[in-house]
Amino acid sequence: MRIGLIGTGRIGTFHAEVLSRLPAVDSLLVADADPERAAVAATRTGATAVPVDAMFTGAGALDALVICSATAAHAPLIARAARAGLPAFCEKPIALDLPGTLGALAEVEAAGSILQLGFMRRFDAGYGEARAAVRDGRLGRLHTVRALTSDPAPPPADYLPLSGGLYRDCLVHDFDILRWVTGREVSEVYATGSDAGPVMFREAGDVDTAAALLTLDDGTLATATATRCNGAGYDVRMELAGELDQLAVGLDDRTPLTSAEPEGPGTPPKPWPGFLERFAPAYEAELDAFLRVARGELANPCDGREALHALRIAEACEISRRDRRPVAMTEIPGG
């Protein structure tokens, strides 16, 4: 397959390295708004650097496109790929707001093209096992779910105003995986946040730590928490408690968690440093699945509507935090 990739920052270069190793990829083209950065990524991965516009010229030049650009360019590139008939994989989000997301999805649906979104946790072995345990009844009636994402250090200050905020940028992964694992929809949220950490969060109108209580449509209660300031390491977990059993995702010998009990586990010698390391196998499985989707061998495991559902939950959380009230999902457009 001849694959194009747009955006050669950290995640784009990582994806290019993965694609270069996949047997189905015969040739890889990379592009970036900064041609020098694209050239560096091409040298590193054995790809060919081309201008962005070259991805969309020449009938049948590409078999599929991977979009890893800056967030503001996601929706326009999705639309261009749809109009060109190119199957597209895009890192989340489609856009930082509902109108932009709905507009891009309308382009995809009008063209009848393929769009797969980058929610890599769906391809993680632990989350897959948790989903199976819920589906086959091993946990019994699910009554409580706890999800968390804790980054070891804040992102650069200039990233924050472009990120969409902690709910849309970070917790959106927890919102997506909560729906995927449980098979339920969120009916109501109540969210709050704190900007008591580094001043750059207050300056950006964002929070460095957040918590949300989510009521699912079957009455199950879920909490989702996130922070940018978890110095112990990168910590992503989910705990599912049912009437028969409990299960934890992300609990292993690299989880940055120290027991206070005298006989409990101590500090892990090599805690997870970040998301690329923690989810490396999931990222590879995700892109392999996309190539199979593009070849017509697999149903789309995470289409654009899935991203819309997660973004709507994040939007409800932002309103709840601002207004200090519960927000029903029926208040959020696009359902």
Tab-separated table of C-alpha atoms in Angstrom:
chain	number	residue	atom	x	y	z
A	1	MET	CA	0.000	0.000	0.000
A	2	ARG	CA	1.045	3.578	-0.683
A	3	ILE	CA	0.335	5.590	2.480
A	4	GLY	CA	0.507	9.340	3.073
A	5	LEU	CA	1.034	10.961	6.468
A	6	ILE	CA	0.529	14.661	7.198
A	7	GLY	CA	2.061	16.134	10.352
A	8	THR	CA	5.512	15.094	11.531
A	9	GLY	CA	5.581	16.316	15.101
A	10	ARG	CA	6.049	13.887	17.981
A	11	ILE	CA	2.983	11.712	17.391
A	12	GLY	CA	3.248	11.993	13.594
A	13	THR	CA	6.854	10.820	13.549
A	14	PHE	CA	5.940	7.999	15.927
A	15	HIS	CA	3.144	6.909	13.582
A	16	ALA	CA	5.500	7.162	10.597
A	17	GLU	CA	7.931	4.815	12.357
A	18	VAL	CA	5.115	2.348	13.014
A	19	LEU	CA	3.866	2.522	9.424
A	20	SER	CA	7.358	1.994	8.065
A	21	ARG	CA	7.478	-1.342	9.937
A	22	LEU	CA	4.090	-2.670	8.843
A	23	PRO	CA	4.376	-5.293	6.073
A	24	ALA	CA	1.369	-3.898	4.190
A	25	VAL	CA	3.085	-0.542	3.581
A	26	ASP	CA	5.103	-0.546	0.356
A	27	SER	CA	5.829	3.182	0.324
A	28	LEU	CA	5.293	6.032	2.782
A	29	LEU	CA	5.018	9.731	1.941
A	30	VAL	CA	5.234	12.341	4.706
A	31	ALA	CA	4.358	16.031	4.673
A	32	ASP	CA	4.273	18.892	7.132
A	33	ALA	CA	3.533	22.618	7.141
A	34	ASP	CA	7.241	22.857	7.996
A	35	PRO	CA	9.067	21.138	5.080
A	36	GLU	CA	12.293	20.851	7.071
A	37	ARG	CA	10.544	18.911	9.814
A	38	ALA	CA	9.044	16.588	7.190
A	39	ALA	CA	12.503	16.027	5.712
A	40	VAL	CA	13.899	15.058	9.110
A	41	ALA	CA	11.046	12.605	9.697
A	42	ALA	CA	11.498	11.141	6.214
A	43	THR	CA	15.189	10.501	6.842
A	44	ARG	CA	14.406	8.937	10.201
A	45	THR	CA	11.719	6.583	8.856
A	46	GLY	CA	12.836	5.861	5.300
A	47	ALA	CA	9.847	7.763	3.886
A	48	THR	CA	9.692	10.334	1.085
A	49	ALA	CA	8.984	13.953	2.017
A	50	VAL	CA	6.496	15.779	-0.236
A	51	PRO	CA	4.409	18.985	-0.027
A	52	VAL	CA	1.020	18.683	1.696
A	53	ASP	CA	-0.861	19.375	-1.560
A	54	ALA	CA	0.911	16.451	-3.232
A	55	MET	CA	-1.103	14.096	-1.044
A	56	PHE	CA	-4.267	15.094	-2.901
A	57	THR	CA	-3.025	15.299	-6.497
A	58	GLY	CA	-2.879	12.452	-8.986
A	59	ALA	CA	-5.771	10.028	-9.151
A	60	GLY	CA	-5.075	6.929	-7.099
A	61	ALA	CA	-1.693	8.198	-5.916
A	62	LEU	CA	-2.415	7.099	-2.336
A	63	ASP	CA	-4.292	4.177	-0.878
A	64	ALA	CA	-4.901	5.885	2.473
A	65	LEU	CA	-3.995	8.990	4.481
A	66	VAL	CA	-2.933	9.387	8.134
A	67	ILE	CA	-3.560	12.845	9.641
A	68	CYS	CA	-1.368	13.892	12.580
A	69	SER	CA	-1.224	17.651	11.954
A	70	ALA	CA	-1.982	20.464	14.388
A	71	THR	CA	-5.567	20.181	15.638
A	72	ALA	CA	-6.772	23.241	13.717
A	73	ALA	CA	-5.934	21.477	10.441
A	74	HIS	CA	-7.719	18.194	11.217
A	75	ALA	CA	-11.192	19.091	9.945
A	76	PRO	CA	-9.994	20.717	6.675
A	77	LEU	CA	-7.725	17.758	5.934
A	78	ILE	CA	-10.494	15.269	6.708
A	79	ALA	CA	-12.729	17.146	4.257
A	80	ARG	CA	-10.031	17.134	1.564
A	81	ALA	CA	-9.454	13.426	2.014
A	82	ALA	CA	-13.183	12.737	1.823
A	83	ARG	CA	-13.548	14.726	-1.403
A	84	ALA	CA	-10.535	12.878	-2.832
A	85	GLY	CA	-12.029	9.502	-1.915
A	86	LEU	CA	-9.132	8.715	0.412
A	87	PRO	CA	-9.660	6.519	3.477
A	88	ALA	CA	-8.372	8.642	6.358
A	89	PHE	CA	-7.106	7.978	9.849
A	90	CYS	CA	-7.024	11.076	12.068
A	91	GLU	CA	-5.631	11.612	15.524
A	92	LYS	CA	-8.276	12.932	17.888
A	93	PRO	CA	-9.951	15.368	17.886
A	94	ILE	CA	-11.754	16.009	14.616
A	95	ALA	CA	-12.113	19.600	15.840
A	96	LEU	CA	-12.196	21.412	19.169
A	97	ASP	CA	-15.866	22.357	18.856
A	98	LEU	CA	-19.106	20.696	17.858
A	99	PRO	CA	-19.778	22.768	14.689
A	100	GLY	CA	-16.337	21.942	13.291
A	101	THR	CA	-16.762	18.276	14.161
A	102	LEU	CA	-20.227	18.041	12.643
A	103	GLY	CA	-19.071	19.851	9.498
A	104	ALA	CA	-16.205	17.424	8.914
A	105	LEU	CA	-18.458	14.429	9.547
A	106	ALA	CA	-20.963	15.795	7.029
A	107	GLU	CA	-18.185	15.890	4.414
A	108	VAL	CA	-17.255	12.269	5.150
A	109	GLU	CA	-20.852	11.086	5.023
A	110	ALA	CA	-21.601	12.997	1.807
A	111	ALA	CA	-18.578	11.430	0.127
A	112	GLY	CA	-19.254	7.968	1.545
A	113	SER	CA	-15.600	7.763	2.550
A	114	ILE	CA	-13.810	6.141	5.490
A	115	LEU	CA	-12.707	8.022	8.607
A	116	GLN	CA	-11.123	6.236	11.573
A	117	LEU	CA	-10.302	8.192	14.739
A	118	GLY	CA	-7.246	7.693	16.911
A	119	PHE	CA	-8.638	6.453	20.227
A	120	MET	CA	-5.827	3.991	20.801
A	121	ARG	CA	-7.091	2.674	24.144
A	122	ARG	CA	-9.634	0.593	22.217
A	123	PHE	CA	-6.660	-1.444	20.983
A	124	ASP	CA	-5.008	-1.932	24.391
A	125	ALA	CA	-5.090	-5.513	25.673
A	126	GLY	CA	-6.224	-4.542	29.174
A	127	TYR	CA	-9.169	-2.465	28.042
A	128	GLY	CA	-10.112	-5.213	25.600
A	129	GLU	CA	-10.188	-7.751	28.428
A	130	ALA	CA	-12.279	-5.395	30.570
A	131	ARG	CA	-14.790	-4.995	27.749
A	132	ALA	CA	-15.031	-8.770	27.382
A	133	ALA	CA	-15.518	-9.200	31.146
A	134	VAL	CA	-18.404	-6.724	31.146
A	135	ARG	CA	-19.985	-8.263	28.056
A	136	ASP	CA	-19.877	-11.874	29.288
A	137	GLY	CA	-21.162	-11.050	32.761
A	138	ARG	CA	-18.073	-11.976	34.765
A	139	LEU	CA	-18.420	-8.863	36.938
A	140	GLY	CA	-22.169	-9.170	37.403
A	141	ARG	CA	-24.213	-5.991	37.424
A	142	LEU	CA	-21.749	-3.132	37.026
A	143	HIS	CA	-22.322	-0.492	39.693
A	144	THR	CA	-19.147	1.645	39.722
A	145	VAL	CA	-16.441	2.576	37.222
A	146	ARG	CA	-13.394	4.694	38.043
A	147	ALA	CA	-11.241	6.056	35.219
A	148	LEU	CA	-8.164	8.231	35.488
A	149	THR	CA	-5.497	9.826	33.342
A	150	SER	CA	-2.513	11.440	35.050
A	151	ASP	CA	0.275	13.072	33.049
A	152	PRO	CA	3.705	13.246	34.707
A	153	ALA	CA	4.307	16.891	33.739
A	154	PRO	CA	2.379	19.742	32.114
A	155	PRO	CA	2.639	20.369	28.365
A	156	PRO	CA	4.348	23.543	27.051
A	157	ALA	CA	2.510	26.741	27.953
A	158	ASP	CA	1.923	27.672	24.319
A	159	TYR	CA	0.083	24.370	23.765
A	160	LEU	CA	-2.628	25.029	26.343
A	161	PRO	CA	-4.643	27.680	24.446
A	162	LEU	CA	-4.690	25.344	21.414
A	163	SER	CA	-5.554	22.155	23.294
A	164	GLY	CA	-9.234	22.738	23.942
A	165	GLY	CA	-8.757	22.266	27.663
A	166	LEU	CA	-8.270	19.281	29.936
A	167	TYR	CA	-11.699	17.717	29.275
A	168	ARG	CA	-11.445	17.866	25.463
A	169	ASP	CA	-7.721	17.116	25.187
A	170	CYS	CA	-7.134	14.544	27.900
A	171	LEU	CA	-10.308	13.219	29.538
A	172	VAL	CA	-11.919	12.708	26.129
A	173	HIS	CA	-9.949	9.420	25.996
A	174	ASP	CA	-11.577	8.321	29.257
A	175	PHE	CA	-15.008	9.315	27.989
A	176	ASP	CA	-14.516	7.276	24.827
A	177	ILE	CA	-13.185	4.193	26.565
A	178	LEU	CA	-15.927	4.355	29.203
A	179	ARG	CA	-18.541	4.056	26.454
A	180	TRP	CA	-16.575	1.346	24.638
A	181	VAL	CA	-15.897	-0.860	27.666
A	182	THR	CA	-19.351	-0.609	29.258
A	183	GLY	CA	-21.453	-0.448	26.092
A	184	ARG	CA	-23.548	2.265	27.768
A	185	GLU	CA	-24.155	5.940	27.073
A	186	VAL	CA	-23.645	8.822	29.502
A	187	SER	CA	-26.914	10.465	30.492
A	188	GLU	CA	-25.702	13.193	32.891
A	189	VAL	CA	-22.431	14.737	34.091
A	190	TYR	CA	-21.304	16.850	37.004
A	191	ALA	CA	-17.770	18.198	36.673
A	192	THR	CA	-15.329	20.442	38.479
A	193	GLY	CA	-11.711	21.463	38.082
A	194	SER	CA	-8.811	23.156	39.814
A	195	ASP	CA	-6.259	25.627	38.458
A	196	ALA	CA	-4.246	25.713	41.694
A	197	GLY	CA	-1.115	24.426	39.959
A	198	PRO	CA	1.192	26.263	37.514
A	199	VAL	CA	0.012	29.776	36.658
A	200	MET	CA	-0.009	29.016	32.910
A	201	PHE	CA	-3.267	27.093	33.347
A	202	ARG	CA	-5.022	30.117	34.842
A	203	GLU	CA	-3.621	32.315	32.093
A	204	ALA	CA	-5.019	29.930	29.470
A	205	GLY	CA	-8.414	29.660	31.176
A	206	ASP	CA	-7.793	25.946	31.699
A	207	VAL	CA	-7.465	23.662	34.736
A	208	ASP	CA	-4.571	21.393	35.647
A	209	THR	CA	-6.739	18.890	37.542
A	210	ALA	CA	-10.338	17.841	36.873
A	211	ALA	CA	-12.958	15.404	38.068
A	212	ALA	CA	-16.294	14.355	36.627
A	213	LEU	CA	-19.127	12.230	37.954
A	214	LEU	CA	-20.967	10.569	35.084
A	215	THR	CA	-24.275	8.738	35.340
A	216	LEU	CA	-24.712	6.077	32.673
A	217	ASP	CA	-28.043	5.297	31.070
A	218	ASP	CA	-28.462	2.115	33.139
A	219	GLY	CA	-27.735	3.877	36.443
A	220	THR	CA	-24.073	2.854	36.716
A	221	LEU	CA	-21.971	5.597	38.308
A	222	ALA	CA	-18.580	6.468	36.846
A	223	THR	CA	-15.882	8.900	37.877
A	224	ALA	CA	-13.224	10.263	35.544
A	225	THR	CA	-10.294	12.262	36.876
A	226	ALA	CA	-7.257	13.798	35.221
A	227	THR	CA	-4.240	15.881	36.141
A	228	ARG	CA	-1.271	17.374	34.326
A	229	CYS	CA	0.910	17.275	37.454
A	230	ASN	CA	1.477	13.647	38.486
A	231	GLY	CA	5.190	13.639	39.260
A	232	ALA	CA	5.250	9.900	40.039
A	233	GLY	CA	4.804	9.053	36.343
A	234	TYR	CA	2.218	8.471	33.624
A	235	ASP	CA	-0.801	6.769	35.152
A	236	VAL	CA	-3.808	5.596	33.124
A	237	ARG	CA	-6.178	3.139	34.784
A	238	MET	CA	-9.769	1.983	34.906
A	239	GLU	CA	-11.416	0.093	37.750
A	240	LEU	CA	-14.708	-1.705	37.187
A	241	ALA	CA	-16.705	-2.928	40.179
A	242	GLY	CA	-19.672	-5.267	39.853
A	243	GLU	CA	-21.832	-7.343	42.132
A	244	LEU	CA	-19.713	-10.450	41.408
A	245	ASP	CA	-16.153	-9.209	40.936
A	246	GLN	CA	-13.816	-6.270	40.336
A	247	LEU	CA	-11.277	-5.693	37.571
A	248	ALA	CA	-8.496	-3.137	37.075
A	249	VAL	CA	-6.957	-1.987	33.781
A	250	GLY	CA	-3.462	-0.495	33.833
A	251	LEU	CA	-2.338	-2.104	37.079
A	252	ASP	CA	1.100	-3.649	36.535
A	253	ASP	CA	4.703	-3.418	37.734
A	254	ARG	CA	5.129	-0.032	36.003
A	255	THR	CA	2.056	1.670	37.459
A	256	PRO	CA	3.369	4.752	39.310
A	257	LEU	CA	1.628	3.880	42.566
A	258	THR	CA	3.197	3.090	45.943
A	259	SER	CA	1.302	1.207	48.621
A	260	ALA	CA	1.184	2.723	52.116
A	261	GLU	CA	0.681	-0.736	53.613
A	262	PRO	CA	3.738	-2.326	55.322
A	263	GLU	CA	3.516	-5.445	53.148
A	264	GLY	CA	2.221	-3.721	50.032
A	265	PRO	CA	4.136	-3.128	46.771
A	266	GLY	CA	6.746	-0.387	46.812
A	267	THR	CA	7.574	2.271	44.281
A	268	PRO	CA	7.965	0.735	40.801
A	269	PRO	CA	11.585	0.796	39.615
A	270	LYS	CA	10.614	1.901	36.106
A	271	PRO	CA	7.274	3.766	36.050
A	272	TRP	CA	5.636	4.643	32.744
A	273	PRO	CA	7.132	7.952	31.499
A	274	GLY	CA	4.431	8.829	28.961
A	275	PHE	CA	1.663	7.764	26.626
A	276	LEU	CA	3.865	6.665	23.728
A	277	GLU	CA	5.597	4.076	25.894
A	278	ARG	CA	2.468	2.963	27.765
A	279	PHE	CA	0.365	2.482	24.628
A	280	ALA	CA	3.002	1.565	22.022
A	281	PRO	CA	1.429	-1.847	21.183
A	282	ALA	CA	-2.022	-0.248	20.986
A	283	TYR	CA	-0.822	2.415	18.558
A	284	GLU	CA	0.644	-0.258	16.297
A	285	ALA	CA	-2.526	-2.363	16.426
A	286	GLU	CA	-4.616	0.723	15.693
A	287	LEU	CA	-2.725	1.589	12.502
A	288	ASP	CA	-2.647	-2.027	11.378
A	289	ALA	CA	-6.422	-2.102	11.801
A	290	PHE	CA	-6.766	1.101	9.758
A	291	LEU	CA	-4.885	-0.416	6.847
A	292	ARG	CA	-7.194	-3.427	6.984
A	293	VAL	CA	-10.214	-1.102	7.045
A	294	ALA	CA	-8.839	0.767	4.017
A	295	ARG	CA	-8.441	-2.556	2.174
A	296	GLY	CA	-12.011	-3.547	2.971
A	297	GLU	CA	-10.976	-6.415	5.243
A	298	LEU	CA	-12.281	-5.036	8.556
A	299	ALA	CA	-15.232	-2.975	9.759
A	300	ASN	CA	-14.262	0.455	11.044
A	301	PRO	CA	-13.501	0.014	14.785
A	302	CYS	CA	-13.750	3.738	15.632
A	303	ASP	CA	-15.495	5.949	13.097
A	304	GLY	CA	-16.003	9.699	13.337
A	305	ARG	CA	-19.312	9.429	15.177
A	306	GLU	CA	-17.493	7.794	18.081
A	307	ALA	CA	-15.320	10.903	18.394
A	308	LEU	CA	-18.445	13.053	18.338
A	309	HIS	CA	-19.955	11.137	21.264
A	310	ALA	CA	-16.802	11.599	23.366
A	311	LEU	CA	-16.569	15.297	22.503
A	312	ARG	CA	-20.200	15.854	23.515
A	313	ILE	CA	-19.400	14.452	26.975
A	314	ALA	CA	-16.383	16.788	27.223
A	315	GLU	CA	-18.594	19.725	26.196
A	316	ALA	CA	-21.108	18.813	28.904
A	317	CYS	CA	-18.286	18.716	31.464
A	318	GLU	CA	-17.081	22.185	30.450
A	319	ILE	CA	-20.589	23.592	30.887
A	320	SER	CA	-20.959	21.826	34.224
A	321	ARG	CA	-17.644	23.203	35.490
A	322	ARG	CA	-18.507	26.714	34.349
A	323	ASP	CA	-22.085	26.742	35.657
A	324	ARG	CA	-21.492	24.544	38.709
A	325	ARG	CA	-24.470	22.306	37.947
A	326	PRO	CA	-25.352	18.871	36.591
A	327	VAL	CA	-25.709	18.801	32.803
A	328	ALA	CA	-27.936	16.322	30.986
A	329	MET	CA	-26.547	15.022	27.706
A	330	THR	CA	-29.820	16.014	26.047
A	331	GLU	CA	-28.626	19.631	26.428
A	332	ILE	CA	-25.678	19.028	24.090
A	333	PRO	CA	-26.272	19.268	20.306
A	334	GLY	CA	-25.296	16.478	17.945
A	335	GLY	CA	-26.769	13.520	19.814
